Coordinates of C-alpha atoms in Angstrom, one line a residue:
M1 CA 0.0 0.0 0.0
K2 CA 1.2 3.4 -1.0
K3 CA 2.2 5.8 1.7
T4 CA 0.7 9.3 0.9
V5 CA 3.1 12.2 0.7
K6 CA 1.2 14.9 2.8
N7 CA 1.3 18.5 2.4
L8 CA 1.1 19.5 6.0
C9 CA 2.6 22.8 5.6
V10 CA -0.4 23.8 3.4
G11 CA -2.7 22.0 5.7
L12 CA -1.3 23.8 8.7
S13 CA -1.9 27.2 7.0
L14 CA -5.6 26.2 7.0
F15 CA -5.7 24.8 10.6
A16 CA -6.7 27.8 12.6
I17 CA -9.6 28.5 10.2
A18 CA -10.8 25.0 10.4
V19 CA -10.5 24.8 14.2
A20 CA -12.5 28.1 14.7
S21 CA -15.5 26.6 12.8
T22 CA -15.2 22.9 14.4
A23 CA -14.4 23.7 18.1
C24 CA -16.8 21.3 19.3
G25 CA -15.8 18.4 16.9
S26 CA -17.7 16.2 14.5
Q27 CA -19.7 14.5 17.2
K28 CA -23.3 14.3 16.9
Q29 CA -26.2 12.0 17.9
S30 CA -28.0 9.8 15.2
D31 CA -31.8 9.3 15.1
S32 CA -31.3 6.1 17.2
G33 CA -29.5 7.9 19.9
E34 CA -26.1 6.5 19.0
K35 CA -22.9 9.1 18.7
K36 CA -21.8 9.8 15.4
L37 CA -18.3 9.5 14.8
K38 CA -16.1 10.2 12.0
L39 CA -12.9 8.4 11.2
V40 CA -10.7 9.4 8.3
L41 CA -8.3 6.8 6.4
D42 CA -4.8 7.4 5.3
W43 CA -5.5 6.0 1.7
T44 CA -8.2 3.9 0.1
P45 CA -9.7 0.9 2.0
N46 CA -7.2 -1.9 2.4
T47 CA -6.4 -4.7 4.8
N48 CA -4.7 -2.4 7.4
H49 CA -8.4 -1.2 7.9
T50 CA -10.1 -4.5 7.9
G51 CA -10.6 -4.5 11.8
L52 CA -12.8 -1.3 11.2
Y53 CA -15.0 -2.6 8.9
V54 CA -15.4 -5.7 10.9
A55 CA -16.4 -3.6 14.1
M56 CA -18.9 -2.0 11.7
E57 CA -20.3 -5.4 10.2
K58 CA -20.3 -7.3 13.4
G59 CA -22.0 -4.3 15.3
Y60 CA -19.4 -3.7 17.6
Y61 CA -19.7 0.0 17.3
K62 CA -23.4 -0.2 17.5
D63 CA -23.1 -2.1 20.8
A64 CA -20.9 0.6 22.2
G65 CA -23.6 3.3 21.1
I66 CA -21.5 4.5 18.3
E67 CA -22.3 5.2 14.7
L68 CA -19.1 5.3 12.7
E69 CA -18.8 6.9 9.1
I70 CA -15.4 6.1 7.4
V71 CA -14.2 8.6 4.8
Q72 CA -11.0 8.7 2.5
P73 CA -8.5 11.7 3.3
P74 CA -8.1 15.0 1.7
E75 CA -5.0 15.8 0.0
D76 CA -3.3 17.1 3.1
G77 CA -4.0 13.9 4.8
A78 CA -5.9 12.7 8.0
E79 CA -3.7 14.6 10.4
V80 CA -5.2 18.1 9.9
L81 CA -8.6 16.7 9.6
V82 CA -8.5 15.2 12.9
A83 CA -6.7 17.9 14.5
S84 CA -9.3 20.6 13.4
G85 CA -12.1 18.4 14.8
K86 CA -13.6 17.7 11.3
A87 CA -12.8 14.1 12.1
D88 CA -13.0 12.2 15.3
F89 CA -10.3 9.8 14.5
G90 CA -7.8 9.1 11.7
I91 CA -5.1 6.7 10.4
S92 CA -1.6 8.0 10.4
F93 CA 2.0 6.8 10.8
Q94 CA 4.6 7.6 13.6
D95 CA 7.0 9.1 11.1
T96 CA 4.3 11.6 9.7
L97 CA 3.1 12.4 13.1
A98 CA 6.8 13.6 13.8
G99 CA 6.7 16.1 11.2
A100 CA 3.1 17.5 12.3
L101 CA 4.5 17.8 15.8
S102 CA 7.5 19.7 15.1
K103 CA 5.9 22.6 13.4
S104 CA 5.9 26.1 15.1
E105 CA 2.4 25.6 15.8
P106 CA 2.2 21.5 16.3
L107 CA -0.9 20.0 15.4
P108 CA -2.9 18.7 18.7
I109 CA -3.1 15.1 17.9
K110 CA -1.9 11.7 19.5
A111 CA -1.7 8.1 18.5
V112 CA -4.0 6.1 20.6
A113 CA -3.5 2.7 19.1
A114 CA -1.3 0.6 16.9
I115 CA -2.9 -1.2 13.8
T116 CA 0.0 -3.7 13.6
Q117 CA 2.8 -4.3 16.3
H118 CA 5.8 -4.1 14.1
N119 CA 6.8 -2.1 10.8
T120 CA 6.2 -4.2 7.9
S121 CA 7.8 -1.9 5.4
G122 CA 11.0 -2.4 3.3
I123 CA 12.7 -2.2 0.0
M124 CA 11.4 -4.3 -3.0
S125 CA 13.3 -4.9 -6.2
R126 CA 13.6 -7.2 -9.1
K127 CA 14.8 -10.5 -8.2
G128 CA 18.5 -11.3 -9.2
D129 CA 19.4 -7.5 -9.3
G130 CA 21.5 -8.0 -6.4
I131 CA 19.3 -5.9 -3.9
T132 CA 19.2 -8.4 -1.4
T133 CA 20.6 -6.1 1.4
P134 CA 20.8 -2.2 1.3
K135 CA 24.5 -2.2 0.1
G136 CA 23.0 -3.5 -3.1
L137 CA 21.1 -0.1 -3.7
E138 CA 24.6 1.3 -4.9
G139 CA 24.4 2.2 -8.6
K140 CA 20.7 1.6 -8.7
K141 CA 17.6 3.6 -9.1
Y142 CA 15.7 4.2 -6.1
A143 CA 12.0 5.7 -6.2
T144 CA 12.1 8.6 -3.5
W145 CA 9.4 10.6 -2.1
D146 CA 12.1 13.0 -1.6
L147 CA 11.4 13.2 2.2
P148 CA 14.0 13.9 4.6
I149 CA 13.0 11.4 7.0
E150 CA 12.9 8.6 4.4
K151 CA 16.0 9.4 2.7
A152 CA 17.8 9.6 6.1
I153 CA 16.4 6.0 6.8
I154 CA 17.7 4.9 3.3
K155 CA 21.1 6.3 3.9
N156 CA 21.3 4.8 7.4
V157 CA 20.7 1.1 6.4
V158 CA 22.8 1.4 3.3
E159 CA 25.8 2.7 5.3
K160 CA 25.1 0.2 8.4
D161 CA 25.4 -2.4 5.6
G162 CA 28.8 -1.1 4.5
G163 CA 27.4 0.8 1.4
D164 CA 27.9 4.3 0.1
F165 CA 24.7 6.3 0.0
S166 CA 26.0 8.8 -2.5
K167 CA 26.0 6.0 -5.1
V168 CA 22.5 5.5 -4.9
E169 CA 20.6 7.1 -7.8
L170 CA 17.5 8.8 -6.3
V171 CA 14.5 9.1 -8.8
P172 CA 11.8 11.3 -7.2
S173 CA 8.6 9.4 -8.0
T174 CA 5.4 8.5 -6.1
V175 CA 4.8 4.9 -7.6
T176 CA 1.5 3.7 -7.5
D177 CA 2.1 0.2 -9.3
E178 CA 5.2 -1.3 -7.8
V179 CA 5.2 -4.4 -10.2
S180 CA 4.7 -2.3 -13.2
A181 CA 7.6 0.2 -12.5
L182 CA 10.0 -2.6 -11.6
S183 CA 9.2 -4.6 -14.5
T184 CA 9.6 -2.0 -17.0
K185 CA 12.7 -1.0 -15.5
Q186 CA 11.4 2.6 -14.7
I187 CA 13.3 2.2 -11.2
D188 CA 15.2 -0.6 -9.8
A189 CA 13.9 -0.4 -6.0
V190 CA 11.0 1.1 -4.1
W191 CA 9.9 1.4 -0.5
V192 CA 6.8 -0.7 0.0
Y193 CA 4.6 -2.0 2.6
Y194 CA 4.9 -5.8 2.4
G195 CA 1.6 -6.7 3.6
W196 CA -0.2 -4.9 0.4
A197 CA 2.6 -4.4 -2.2
G198 CA 4.7 -7.4 -1.5
I199 CA 1.6 -9.6 -1.4
A200 CA 0.3 -7.9 -4.6
A201 CA 3.5 -9.0 -6.5
N202 CA 3.0 -12.4 -5.3
V203 CA -0.5 -12.7 -6.4
K204 CA 0.7 -11.2 -9.9
N205 CA 3.4 -14.0 -9.7
F206 CA 6.2 -11.2 -10.0
E207 CA 9.7 -12.5 -8.6
F208 CA 11.3 -9.9 -6.3
D209 CA 13.7 -9.7 -3.7
Y210 CA 12.9 -7.6 -0.4
F211 CA 14.6 -6.6 2.9
A212 CA 12.7 -5.0 6.0
F213 CA 14.2 -1.8 7.7
K214 CA 13.5 -3.3 11.1
D215 CA 15.8 -6.4 10.3
I216 CA 18.7 -3.8 9.6
N217 CA 18.2 -1.4 12.3
P218 CA 15.7 -2.0 15.3
T219 CA 15.2 1.7 15.7
F220 CA 13.2 1.6 12.6
D221 CA 10.7 -0.8 14.1
Y222 CA 8.4 2.3 14.7
Y223 CA 4.8 2.2 14.6
T224 CA 3.0 2.3 11.3
P225 CA 0.1 2.6 10.8
V226 CA -1.6 4.1 13.9
I227 CA -5.0 5.4 15.0
I228 CA -5.0 9.1 15.9
T229 CA -7.3 11.5 17.6
N230 CA -7.2 15.1 18.8
D231 CA -6.2 16.5 22.2
N232 CA -9.6 17.8 22.8
I233 CA -11.6 14.5 22.6
I234 CA -9.0 13.0 25.0
K235 CA -9.2 15.7 27.5
N236 CA -12.9 16.2 27.4
D237 CA -14.6 12.8 26.2
K238 CA -12.2 9.9 27.2
D239 CA -15.1 7.7 27.6
T240 CA -15.8 8.0 23.8
V241 CA -12.2 7.2 22.9
K242 CA -12.2 4.1 25.3
K243 CA -15.5 2.8 23.6
F244 CA -14.4 3.4 20.1
L245 CA -11.0 1.9 20.9
D246 CA -12.7 -1.2 22.6
A247 CA -15.0 -1.8 19.8
T248 CA -12.1 -1.4 17.3
K249 CA -9.9 -4.0 19.2
K250 CA -12.8 -6.5 18.9
G251 CA -12.7 -5.9 15.2
Y252 CA -9.2 -6.4 14.9
E253 CA -9.1 -9.5 17.0
F254 CA -11.7 -11.1 15.1
A255 CA -9.6 -10.2 12.0
A256 CA -6.6 -11.9 13.4
G257 CA -8.3 -15.3 14.1
N258 CA -10.6 -15.1 11.1
P259 CA -8.8 -13.8 8.0
K260 CA -10.8 -15.4 5.4
D261 CA -14.2 -14.2 6.9
A262 CA -12.5 -10.9 7.6
A263 CA -11.4 -10.6 4.2
E264 CA -15.0 -11.1 3.0
I265 CA -16.2 -8.4 5.2
L266 CA -13.6 -6.0 3.8
L267 CA -14.6 -6.9 0.3
K268 CA -18.3 -6.2 1.0
Y269 CA -17.3 -2.4 2.0
A270 CA -14.6 -2.1 -0.5
P271 CA -15.6 -4.6 -3.5
E272 CA -13.1 -2.7 -5.9
I273 CA -10.3 -4.5 -4.2
D274 CA -9.0 -7.6 -6.1
K275 CA -10.3 -10.8 -4.2
K276 CA -7.0 -12.7 -4.5
L277 CA -5.2 -9.9 -3.2
A278 CA -7.5 -9.1 -0.3
N279 CA -7.5 -12.8 0.8
A280 CA -3.7 -13.1 0.5
S281 CA -3.1 -9.7 2.1
Q282 CA -5.3 -10.4 5.0
E283 CA -3.8 -13.9 5.6
Y284 CA -0.4 -12.1 6.1
L285 CA -1.6 -9.1 8.2
S286 CA -3.8 -10.9 10.4
A287 CA -0.7 -12.4 11.9
C288 CA 0.8 -8.8 12.3
Y289 CA -2.1 -7.2 14.2
I290 CA -1.4 -8.9 17.6
D291 CA 1.9 -9.7 19.0
K292 CA 2.5 -12.5 21.7
D293 CA 2.0 -11.0 25.3
V294 CA 0.5 -7.6 24.2
P295 CA -3.0 -6.9 23.2
W296 CA -3.9 -5.5 19.8
G297 CA -3.4 -1.7 19.6
Y298 CA -0.6 -1.5 22.3
I299 CA 2.2 0.9 21.8
D300 CA 5.3 0.4 23.6
S301 CA 6.7 3.9 24.9
E302 CA 10.4 3.0 24.5
R303 CA 10.1 2.1 20.9
W304 CA 8.0 5.1 20.4
K305 CA 10.8 7.2 21.9
N306 CA 13.7 5.3 20.4
F307 CA 12.5 6.5 16.9
Y308 CA 11.9 10.2 17.8
R309 CA 15.2 10.1 19.7
W310 CA 17.0 9.2 16.5
L311 CA 14.9 11.9 14.5
N312 CA 16.2 14.6 17.0
E313 CA 19.7 13.3 17.1
N314 CA 19.9 13.4 13.2
N315 CA 18.3 16.9 13.0
L316 CA 15.6 15.6 10.8
L317 CA 12.6 17.7 12.0
E318 CA 11.7 21.4 11.9
S319 CA 12.5 21.6 15.6
Q320 CA 13.4 19.1 18.2
I321 CA 10.3 17.4 19.8
D322 CA 9.8 15.4 23.1
E323 CA 10.5 11.7 22.6
G324 CA 7.1 11.0 23.8
A325 CA 5.2 13.5 21.8
G326 CA 2.0 12.4 19.8
L327 CA 1.4 9.2 22.1
D328 CA -1.2 8.5 24.6
N329 CA -1.3 4.8 25.4
E330 CA -3.6 5.1 28.6
F331 CA -6.4 3.5 26.6
I332 CA -5.0 0.2 25.6
T333 CA -2.5 -1.4 28.4
K334 CA -0.8 -4.6 28.8

């Protein structure tokens, strides 16, 4: 699945105007008395979102007194919409949040749950091209979003593997079809989320090599994706956050134990998804939602802090941020 490059600078310029008109948030009551909540995705519906649709289909939200509307994100992403109160919850990423939190006027948002327990992203390349480890990127065309954090991560893993980052050819590109871009040799390597793009390549019988960032440097086992909400809701309506997350947790727990049934539910709400891809991706990601000894949604504060510490040490943000910034893990504990 593609990680959207978000124009947070533009979004922030509109933030004050949006906040003025939505100070009370998007919450309303439905005709049946349920609290109406809105969640904005990070991209089009996919298997990262299955637990949400399961919770809708199974009535977990209804049982919690919630009527949930799921919408796709605007150009400037979920973060600004959630911060402004125009959406109550959203899907984001720990690295994306860092940029939003380091602005002169930080967005008032926090992650409250992790969708998967580990970072499933890494580098995909054509099989046999020699990019089985980061050093293999030397002399190859890497499709970059041209983002400071992204390029710093690539530089770190290449150098950690004994390579020379200056020898990597950076090709600015937002790849939407990894198999096509690689098979036509527009690029040699691309950052992907294995649970979607890697599985899609398998479904298309495209042979590829892959390495995961977390296997090269544990610091890069940061949380991606995460569920976010705004500070106002956390401060003034903890009960709603708790009820929403409890219902969502049930959805992901069902998906973790019943990947085939969960994929069918996802396809009901997003029939445009290829059925083979949905089933194969769900089989993979269902094993990623919950780690041993921790419940779904749990965020380890030390892992969170480790990544932000690395960002600070490498001066990758507009300003230094607190290592624990953007995290509230009071709602899902061990």
